[in-house]
Coordinates of C-alpha atoms in Angstrom, one line a residue:
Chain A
X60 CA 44.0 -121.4 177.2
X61 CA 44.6 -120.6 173.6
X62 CA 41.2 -118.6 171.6
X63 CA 39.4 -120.9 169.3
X64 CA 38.6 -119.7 166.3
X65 CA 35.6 -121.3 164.3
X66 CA 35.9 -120.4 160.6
X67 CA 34.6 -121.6 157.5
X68 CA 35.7 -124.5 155.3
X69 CA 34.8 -126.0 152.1
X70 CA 35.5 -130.4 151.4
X71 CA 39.3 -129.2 152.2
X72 CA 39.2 -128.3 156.3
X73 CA 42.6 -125.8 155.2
X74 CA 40.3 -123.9 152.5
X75 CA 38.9 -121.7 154.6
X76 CA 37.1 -118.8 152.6
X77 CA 34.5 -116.6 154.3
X78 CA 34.9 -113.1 154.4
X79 CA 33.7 -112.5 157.3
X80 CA 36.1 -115.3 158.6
X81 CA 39.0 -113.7 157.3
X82 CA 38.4 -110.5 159.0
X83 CA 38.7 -112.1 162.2
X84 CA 42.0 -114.1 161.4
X85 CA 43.4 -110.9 160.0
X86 CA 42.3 -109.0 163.6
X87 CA 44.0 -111.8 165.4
X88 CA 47.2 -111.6 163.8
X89 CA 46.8 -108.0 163.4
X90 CA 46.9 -107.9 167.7
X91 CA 49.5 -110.7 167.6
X92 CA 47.5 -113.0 169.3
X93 CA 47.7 -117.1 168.4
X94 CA 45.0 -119.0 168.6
X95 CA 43.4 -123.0 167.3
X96 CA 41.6 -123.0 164.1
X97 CA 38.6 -125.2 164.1
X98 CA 37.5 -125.2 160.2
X99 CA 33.6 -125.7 160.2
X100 CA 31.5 -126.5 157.3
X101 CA 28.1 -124.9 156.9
X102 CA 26.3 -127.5 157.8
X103 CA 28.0 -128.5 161.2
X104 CA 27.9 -124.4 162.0
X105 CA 24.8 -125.3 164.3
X106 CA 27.0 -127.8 166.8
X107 CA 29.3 -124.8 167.9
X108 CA 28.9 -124.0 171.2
X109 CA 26.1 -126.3 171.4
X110 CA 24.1 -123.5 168.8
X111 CA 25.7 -120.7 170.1
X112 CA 25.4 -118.5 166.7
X113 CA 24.0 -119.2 163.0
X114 CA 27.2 -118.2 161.5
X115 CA 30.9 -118.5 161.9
X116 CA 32.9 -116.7 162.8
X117 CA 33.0 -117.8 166.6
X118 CA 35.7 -116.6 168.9
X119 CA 35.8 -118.7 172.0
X120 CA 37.7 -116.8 174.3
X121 CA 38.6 -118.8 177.1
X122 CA 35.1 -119.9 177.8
X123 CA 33.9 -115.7 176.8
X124 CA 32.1 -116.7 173.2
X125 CA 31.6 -113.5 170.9
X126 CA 30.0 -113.6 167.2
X127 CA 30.4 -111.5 163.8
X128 CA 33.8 -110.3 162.7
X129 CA 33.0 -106.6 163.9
X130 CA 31.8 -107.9 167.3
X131 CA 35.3 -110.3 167.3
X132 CA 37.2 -107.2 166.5
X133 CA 36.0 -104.6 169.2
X134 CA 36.0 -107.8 171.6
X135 CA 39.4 -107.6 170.5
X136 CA 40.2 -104.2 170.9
X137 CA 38.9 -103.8 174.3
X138 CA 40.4 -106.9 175.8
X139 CA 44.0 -105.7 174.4
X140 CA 43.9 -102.2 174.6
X141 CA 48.1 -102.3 175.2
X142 CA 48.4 -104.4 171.3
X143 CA 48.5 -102.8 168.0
X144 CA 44.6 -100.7 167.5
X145 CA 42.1 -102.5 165.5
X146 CA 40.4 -98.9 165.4
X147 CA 42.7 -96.0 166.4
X148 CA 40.5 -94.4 168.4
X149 CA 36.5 -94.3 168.7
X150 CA 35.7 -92.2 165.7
X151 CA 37.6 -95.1 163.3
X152 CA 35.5 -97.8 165.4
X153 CA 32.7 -95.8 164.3
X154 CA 33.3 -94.9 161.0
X155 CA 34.5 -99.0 160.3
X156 CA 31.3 -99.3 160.2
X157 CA 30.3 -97.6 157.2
X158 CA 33.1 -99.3 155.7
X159 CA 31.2 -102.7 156.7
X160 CA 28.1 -101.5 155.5
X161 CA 30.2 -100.5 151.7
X162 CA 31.8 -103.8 151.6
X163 CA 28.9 -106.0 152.6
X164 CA 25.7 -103.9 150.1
X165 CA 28.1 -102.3 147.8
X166 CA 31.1 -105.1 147.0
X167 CA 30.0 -108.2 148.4
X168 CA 26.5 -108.5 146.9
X169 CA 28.0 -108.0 143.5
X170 CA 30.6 -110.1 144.5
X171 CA 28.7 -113.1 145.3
X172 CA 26.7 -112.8 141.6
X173 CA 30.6 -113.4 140.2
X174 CA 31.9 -116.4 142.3
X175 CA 28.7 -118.1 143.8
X176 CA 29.1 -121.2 141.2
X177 CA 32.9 -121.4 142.3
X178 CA 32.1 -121.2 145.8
X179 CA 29.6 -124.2 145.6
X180 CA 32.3 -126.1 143.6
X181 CA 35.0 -125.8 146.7
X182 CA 32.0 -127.5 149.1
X183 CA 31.4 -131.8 150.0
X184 CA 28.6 -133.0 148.7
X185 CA 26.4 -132.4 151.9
X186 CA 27.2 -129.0 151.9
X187 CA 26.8 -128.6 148.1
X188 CA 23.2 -129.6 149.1
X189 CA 22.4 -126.8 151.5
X190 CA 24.6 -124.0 149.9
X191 CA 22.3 -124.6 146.6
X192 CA 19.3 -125.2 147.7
X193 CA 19.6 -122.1 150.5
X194 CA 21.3 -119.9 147.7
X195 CA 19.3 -120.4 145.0
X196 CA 15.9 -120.0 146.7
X197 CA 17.9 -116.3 148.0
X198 CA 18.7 -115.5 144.6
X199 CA 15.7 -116.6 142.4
X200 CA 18.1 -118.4 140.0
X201 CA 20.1 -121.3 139.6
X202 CA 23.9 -120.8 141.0
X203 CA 25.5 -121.2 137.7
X204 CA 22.9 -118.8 135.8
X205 CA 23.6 -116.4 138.4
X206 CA 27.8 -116.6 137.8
X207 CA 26.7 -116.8 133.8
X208 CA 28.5 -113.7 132.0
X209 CA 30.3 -112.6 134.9
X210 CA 32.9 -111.1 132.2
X211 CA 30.4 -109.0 131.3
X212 CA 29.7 -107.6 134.9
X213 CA 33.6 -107.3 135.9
X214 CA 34.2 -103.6 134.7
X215 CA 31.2 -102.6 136.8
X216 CA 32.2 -104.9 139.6
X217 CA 35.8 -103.3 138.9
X218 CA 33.9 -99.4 139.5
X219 CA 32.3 -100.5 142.4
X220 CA 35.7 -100.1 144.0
X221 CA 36.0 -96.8 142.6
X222 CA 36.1 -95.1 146.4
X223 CA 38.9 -97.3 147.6
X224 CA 40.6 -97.0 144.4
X225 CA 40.2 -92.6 144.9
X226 CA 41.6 -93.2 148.5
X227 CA 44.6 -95.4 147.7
X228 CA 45.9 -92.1 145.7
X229 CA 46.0 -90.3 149.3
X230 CA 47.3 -92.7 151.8
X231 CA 48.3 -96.7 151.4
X232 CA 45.6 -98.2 153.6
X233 CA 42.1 -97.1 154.7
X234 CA 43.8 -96.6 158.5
X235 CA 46.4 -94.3 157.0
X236 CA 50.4 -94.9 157.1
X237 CA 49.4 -98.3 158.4
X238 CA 46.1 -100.9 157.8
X239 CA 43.2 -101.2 160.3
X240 CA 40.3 -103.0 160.7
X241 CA 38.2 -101.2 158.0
X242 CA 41.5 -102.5 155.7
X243 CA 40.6 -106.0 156.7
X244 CA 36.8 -105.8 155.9
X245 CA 37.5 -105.2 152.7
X246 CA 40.1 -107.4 152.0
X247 CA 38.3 -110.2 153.3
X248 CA 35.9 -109.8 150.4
X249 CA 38.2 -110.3 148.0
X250 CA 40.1 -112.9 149.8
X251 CA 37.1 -114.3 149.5
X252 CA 37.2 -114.9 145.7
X253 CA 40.7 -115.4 145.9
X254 CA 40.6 -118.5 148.0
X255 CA 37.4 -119.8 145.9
X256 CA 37.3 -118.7 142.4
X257 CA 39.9 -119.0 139.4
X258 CA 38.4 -115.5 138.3
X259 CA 40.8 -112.9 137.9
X260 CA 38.7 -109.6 139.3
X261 CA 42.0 -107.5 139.5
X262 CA 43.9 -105.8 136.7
X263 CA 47.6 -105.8 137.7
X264 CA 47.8 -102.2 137.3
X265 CA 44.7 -101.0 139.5
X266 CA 45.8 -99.8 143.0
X267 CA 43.3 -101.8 144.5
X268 CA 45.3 -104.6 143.5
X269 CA 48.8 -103.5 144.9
X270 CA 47.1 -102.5 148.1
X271 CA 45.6 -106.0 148.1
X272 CA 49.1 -107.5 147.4
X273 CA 49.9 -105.7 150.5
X274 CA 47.3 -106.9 153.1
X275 CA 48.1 -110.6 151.5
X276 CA 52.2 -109.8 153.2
X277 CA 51.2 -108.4 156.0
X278 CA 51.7 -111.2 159.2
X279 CA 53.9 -112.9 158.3
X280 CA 51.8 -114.2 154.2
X281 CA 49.2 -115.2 156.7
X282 CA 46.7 -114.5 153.9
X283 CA 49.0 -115.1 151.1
X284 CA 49.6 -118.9 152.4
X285 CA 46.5 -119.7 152.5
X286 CA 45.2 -122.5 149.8
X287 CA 43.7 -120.2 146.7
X288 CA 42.0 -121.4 143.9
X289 CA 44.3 -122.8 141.1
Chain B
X271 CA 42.0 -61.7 164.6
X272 CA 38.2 -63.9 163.6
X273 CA 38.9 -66.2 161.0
X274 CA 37.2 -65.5 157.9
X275 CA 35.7 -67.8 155.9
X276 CA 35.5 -67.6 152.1
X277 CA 32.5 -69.6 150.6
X278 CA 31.0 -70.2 147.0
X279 CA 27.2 -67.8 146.7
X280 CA 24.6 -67.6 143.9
X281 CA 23.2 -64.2 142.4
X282 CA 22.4 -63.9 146.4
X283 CA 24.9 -63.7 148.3
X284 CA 23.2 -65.2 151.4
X285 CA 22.4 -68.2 148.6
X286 CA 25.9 -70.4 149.4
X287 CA 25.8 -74.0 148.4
X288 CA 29.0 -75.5 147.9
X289 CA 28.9 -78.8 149.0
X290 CA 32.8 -78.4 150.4
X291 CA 32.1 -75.4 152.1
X292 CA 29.2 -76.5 153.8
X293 CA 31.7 -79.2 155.4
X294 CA 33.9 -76.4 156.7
X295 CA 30.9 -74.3 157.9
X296 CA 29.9 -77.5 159.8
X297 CA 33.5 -78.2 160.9
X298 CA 33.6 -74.5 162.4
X299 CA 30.2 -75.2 163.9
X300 CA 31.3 -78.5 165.3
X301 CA 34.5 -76.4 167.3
X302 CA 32.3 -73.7 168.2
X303 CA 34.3 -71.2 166.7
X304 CA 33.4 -67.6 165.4
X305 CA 33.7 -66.9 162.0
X306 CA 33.5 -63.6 159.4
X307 CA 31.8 -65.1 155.8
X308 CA 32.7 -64.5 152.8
X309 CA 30.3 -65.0 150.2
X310 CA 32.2 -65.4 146.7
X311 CA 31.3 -66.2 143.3
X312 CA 33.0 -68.5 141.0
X313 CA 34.5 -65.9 138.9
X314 CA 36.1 -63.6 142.2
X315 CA 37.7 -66.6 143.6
X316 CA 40.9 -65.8 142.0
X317 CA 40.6 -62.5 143.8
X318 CA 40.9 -64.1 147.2
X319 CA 44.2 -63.8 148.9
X320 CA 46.3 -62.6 145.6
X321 CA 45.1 -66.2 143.7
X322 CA 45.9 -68.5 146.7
X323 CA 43.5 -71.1 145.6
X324 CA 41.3 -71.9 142.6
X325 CA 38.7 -73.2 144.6
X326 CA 36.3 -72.4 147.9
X327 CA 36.6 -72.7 150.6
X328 CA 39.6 -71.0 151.9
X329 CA 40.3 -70.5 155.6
X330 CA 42.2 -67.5 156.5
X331 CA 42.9 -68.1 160.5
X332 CA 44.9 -64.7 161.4
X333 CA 46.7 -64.9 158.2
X334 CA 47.4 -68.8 158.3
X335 CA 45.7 -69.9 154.5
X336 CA 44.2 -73.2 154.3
X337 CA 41.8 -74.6 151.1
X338 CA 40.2 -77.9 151.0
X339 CA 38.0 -78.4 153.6
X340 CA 39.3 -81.9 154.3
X341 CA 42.6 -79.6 155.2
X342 CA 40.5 -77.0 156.9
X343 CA 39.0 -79.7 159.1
X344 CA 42.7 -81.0 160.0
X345 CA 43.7 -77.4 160.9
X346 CA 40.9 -77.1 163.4
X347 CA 41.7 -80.1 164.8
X348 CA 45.4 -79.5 165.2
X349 CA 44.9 -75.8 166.5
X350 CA 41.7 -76.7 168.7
X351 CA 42.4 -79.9 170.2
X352 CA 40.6 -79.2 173.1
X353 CA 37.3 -78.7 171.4
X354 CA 35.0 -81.2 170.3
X355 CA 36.5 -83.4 167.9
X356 CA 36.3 -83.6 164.5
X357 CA 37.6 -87.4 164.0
X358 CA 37.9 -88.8 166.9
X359 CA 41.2 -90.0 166.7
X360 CA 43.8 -90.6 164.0
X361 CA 41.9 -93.7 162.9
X362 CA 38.5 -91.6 162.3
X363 CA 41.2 -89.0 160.8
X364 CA 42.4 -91.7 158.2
X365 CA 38.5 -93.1 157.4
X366 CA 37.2 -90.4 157.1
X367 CA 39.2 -89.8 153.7
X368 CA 37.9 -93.1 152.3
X369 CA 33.6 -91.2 153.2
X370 CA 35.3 -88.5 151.3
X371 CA 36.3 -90.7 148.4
X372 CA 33.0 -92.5 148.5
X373 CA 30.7 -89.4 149.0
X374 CA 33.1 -87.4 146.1
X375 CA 32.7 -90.9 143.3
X376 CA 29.6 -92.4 144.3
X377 CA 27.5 -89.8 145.4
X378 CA 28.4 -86.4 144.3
X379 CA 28.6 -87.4 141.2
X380 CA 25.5 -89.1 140.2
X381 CA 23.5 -85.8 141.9
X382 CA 25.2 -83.3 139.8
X383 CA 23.7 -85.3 137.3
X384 CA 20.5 -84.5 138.9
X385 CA 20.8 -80.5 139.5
X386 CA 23.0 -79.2 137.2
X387 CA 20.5 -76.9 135.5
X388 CA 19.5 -76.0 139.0
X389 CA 22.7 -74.4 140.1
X390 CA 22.9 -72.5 136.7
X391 CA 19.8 -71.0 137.3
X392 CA 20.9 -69.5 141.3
X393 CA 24.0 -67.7 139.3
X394 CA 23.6 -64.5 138.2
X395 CA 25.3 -63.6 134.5
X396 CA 28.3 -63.6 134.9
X397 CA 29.2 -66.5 136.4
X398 CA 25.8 -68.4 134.3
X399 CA 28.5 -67.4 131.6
X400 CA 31.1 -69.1 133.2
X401 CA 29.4 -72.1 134.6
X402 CA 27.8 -73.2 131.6
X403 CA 30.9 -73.2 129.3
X404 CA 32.9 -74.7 131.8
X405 CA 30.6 -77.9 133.1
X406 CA 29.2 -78.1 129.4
X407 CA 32.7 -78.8 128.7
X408 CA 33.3 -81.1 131.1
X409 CA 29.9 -83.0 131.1
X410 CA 29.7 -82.9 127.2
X411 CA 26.1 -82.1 126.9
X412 CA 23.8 -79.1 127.8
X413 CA 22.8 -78.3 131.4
X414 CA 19.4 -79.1 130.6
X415 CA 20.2 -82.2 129.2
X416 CA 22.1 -83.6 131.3
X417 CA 19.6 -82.6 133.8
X418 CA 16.4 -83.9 131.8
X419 CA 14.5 -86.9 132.7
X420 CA 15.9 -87.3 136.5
X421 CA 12.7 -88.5 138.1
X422 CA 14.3 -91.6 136.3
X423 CA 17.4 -91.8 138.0
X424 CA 16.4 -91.2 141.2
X425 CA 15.7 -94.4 142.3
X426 CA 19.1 -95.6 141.6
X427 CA 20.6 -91.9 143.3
X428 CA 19.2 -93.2 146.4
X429 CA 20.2 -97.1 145.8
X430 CA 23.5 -94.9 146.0
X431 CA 23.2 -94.0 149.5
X432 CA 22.1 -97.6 150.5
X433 CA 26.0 -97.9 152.3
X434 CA 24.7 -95.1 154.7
X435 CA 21.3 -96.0 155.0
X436 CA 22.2 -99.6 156.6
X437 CA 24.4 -97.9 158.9
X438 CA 21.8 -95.8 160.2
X439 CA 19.9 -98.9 161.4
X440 CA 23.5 -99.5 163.8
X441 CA 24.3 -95.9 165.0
X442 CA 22.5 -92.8 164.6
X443 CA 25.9 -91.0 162.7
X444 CA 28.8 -92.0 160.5
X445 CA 30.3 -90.8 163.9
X446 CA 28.9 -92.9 166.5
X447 CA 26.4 -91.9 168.7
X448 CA 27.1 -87.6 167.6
X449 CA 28.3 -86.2 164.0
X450 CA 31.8 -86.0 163.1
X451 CA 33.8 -84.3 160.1
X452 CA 32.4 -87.5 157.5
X453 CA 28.9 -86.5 158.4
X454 CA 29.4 -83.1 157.4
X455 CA 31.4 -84.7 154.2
X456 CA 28.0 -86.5 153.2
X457 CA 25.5 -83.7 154.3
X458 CA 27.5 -81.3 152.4
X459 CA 26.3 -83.2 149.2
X460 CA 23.1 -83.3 150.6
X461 CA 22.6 -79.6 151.3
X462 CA 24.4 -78.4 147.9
X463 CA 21.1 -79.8 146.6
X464 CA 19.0 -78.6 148.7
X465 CA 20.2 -75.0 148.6
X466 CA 20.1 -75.1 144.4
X467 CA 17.4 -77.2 144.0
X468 CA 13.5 -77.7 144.7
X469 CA 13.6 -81.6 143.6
X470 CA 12.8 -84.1 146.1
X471 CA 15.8 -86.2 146.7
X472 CA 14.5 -88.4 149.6
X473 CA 11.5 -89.9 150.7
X474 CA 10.4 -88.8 153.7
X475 CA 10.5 -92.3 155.2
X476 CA 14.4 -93.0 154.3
X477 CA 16.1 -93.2 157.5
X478 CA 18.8 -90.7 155.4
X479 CA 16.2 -87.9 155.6
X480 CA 15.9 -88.6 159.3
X481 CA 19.6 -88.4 159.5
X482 CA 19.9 -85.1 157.2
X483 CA 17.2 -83.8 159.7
X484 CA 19.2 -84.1 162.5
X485 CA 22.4 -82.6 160.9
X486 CA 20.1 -79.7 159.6
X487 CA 19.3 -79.1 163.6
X488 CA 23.3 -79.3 164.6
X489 CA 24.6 -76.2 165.8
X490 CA 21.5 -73.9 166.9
X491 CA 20.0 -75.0 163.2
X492 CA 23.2 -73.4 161.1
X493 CA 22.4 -75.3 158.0
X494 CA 18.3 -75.4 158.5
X495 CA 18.3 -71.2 158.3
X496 CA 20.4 -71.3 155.4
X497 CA 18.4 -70.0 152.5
X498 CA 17.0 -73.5 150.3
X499 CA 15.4 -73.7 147.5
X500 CA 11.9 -73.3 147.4

């Protein structure tokens, strides 16, 4: 039987846009592995696996369900220890952790405060509902104040990256020669944005970009075919 | 042949607080292998092996030169496979430049900012001469001034560390479940501060204090008998 994978969609079932989503679609393809889509709205999240997790992603592997990217990943890793590493080795599985930890406190939150407006705009109206009403009680504002000025918060959204940026003058990926998992966390962040928001965060010249270019190619354009914002 | 290990001191020799060398002294540690110090000042480092570097450390291993300590910590871990690893594999080897990135950007450089006037003050003449002129340069203000008024930063020095903090709630190192070369990367920063400086960086309650604790411990207690500030 093929794995299931459960991700998050907005009105249109092919926008699928969670970051934490796209880490486990890039971890898939990244072992070579195929598997059925089931695009899932917030609000039906709760009728997967008759309530199996809160959030997506779900991996339902042949009847073996497993939740959060991370979890999806080393589930991965350990069922197909002969494919391509997800880790290379345990002291990257480790270590991929305090890359989560970065991406999630350090680029995602500020993230969010750019493109949580857009991402609203992407949903039906059912989920509209829910994702403001949720958001906005978790962020003490209304959605749109909260995206308000966000030109004015890019160059410190744009230093945030700083560390990657440093890295990507030593080697082309955060696994080295090659990209890893840790390369996927944070590309799903801004994957993210890119499949939600018109907002340009990149300039073309910052390496974060061209390595981003590059994780967008890799599979196939798996990520690069995917429907962006206009 | 034991290697010999040249290391940045203060006015006191026994007073060495590099940030870098503290992550080879760790890395030795970790691969349990003897060592002669060195204990240099800013101003003999061109001395050292007919000008091989311009910074500490520097490794001489039976006549085999090697600065950077992200370099010295390859070497060891090319020459000594067999001992305790530093990386745990090519993919900790690979993530652990992007801690070094991180640690170097978003954490180094905020606590110079914090103990500048502090490291001056360990120096003796000399090199209080050189120090001075050449950080007062680069920082464009006074020691003292850029010093000046850190009880106010501090809360957003340890919003800095908030990456590693979260991660501490998952695994008790960057490492896993024991220290490897990018918890000696972060500690280094850590202990430079403690070594220069009597300021209280972390509450005693911050699960990174807990963590420093136990890298303080590491190796029979190498970096707790090291001479601190008062």
């Amino acid at each position: 039987m093929p794995m299931i994978l459960y991700e998050l969609c907005g009105r249109d079932p092919e926008r699928v846009f969670s970051p934490h989503c796209w880490k486990a679609r890039m971890a898939l393809a990244h072992k070579g592995l195929a598997y059925e889509t089931r695009p899932t709205p917030f609000t039906k999240i709760p009728e997967i696996a008759a309530g199996f997790s809160k959030t997506v992603p779900v991996l339902d592997d042949d009847g073996t369900l497993v939740r959060e990217s991370f979890d999806i990943a080393l589930h991965l890793e350990r069922t197909f220890p002969d494919r391509p590493s997800l880790f290379g080795g345990p002291g990257g599985e480790a270590m991929a952790r305090f890359v989560e930890r970065w991406t999630q406190f350090g680029v995602q939150g500020p993230l969010m405060r750019l493109i949580v407006a857009d991402i609203h705009s992407v949903l039906d109206d059912e989920n509209q509902r829910y994702f403001r009403e949720s958001r906005e009680a978790r962020l003490g504002a209304r959605l749109e104040d909260v995206q308000a000025g966000r030109e004015d918060r890019l160059a410190a959204f744009r230093e945030t990256l700083r560390p990657l940026r440093e890295m990507l003058a030593m080697q082309p990926f955060i696994g080295g020669d090659g990209p890893l998992f840790p390369d996927y966390i944070v590309f799903g962040a801004l994957q993210w944005a890119r499949v939600v928001s018109p907002f340009k965060l990149l300039a073309d010249d910052d390496p974060v970009a061209t390595w981003f270019g590059r994780l967008l190619a890799l599979h196939d354009g798996l990520a690069a075919k995917a429907k962006a914002a206009a």
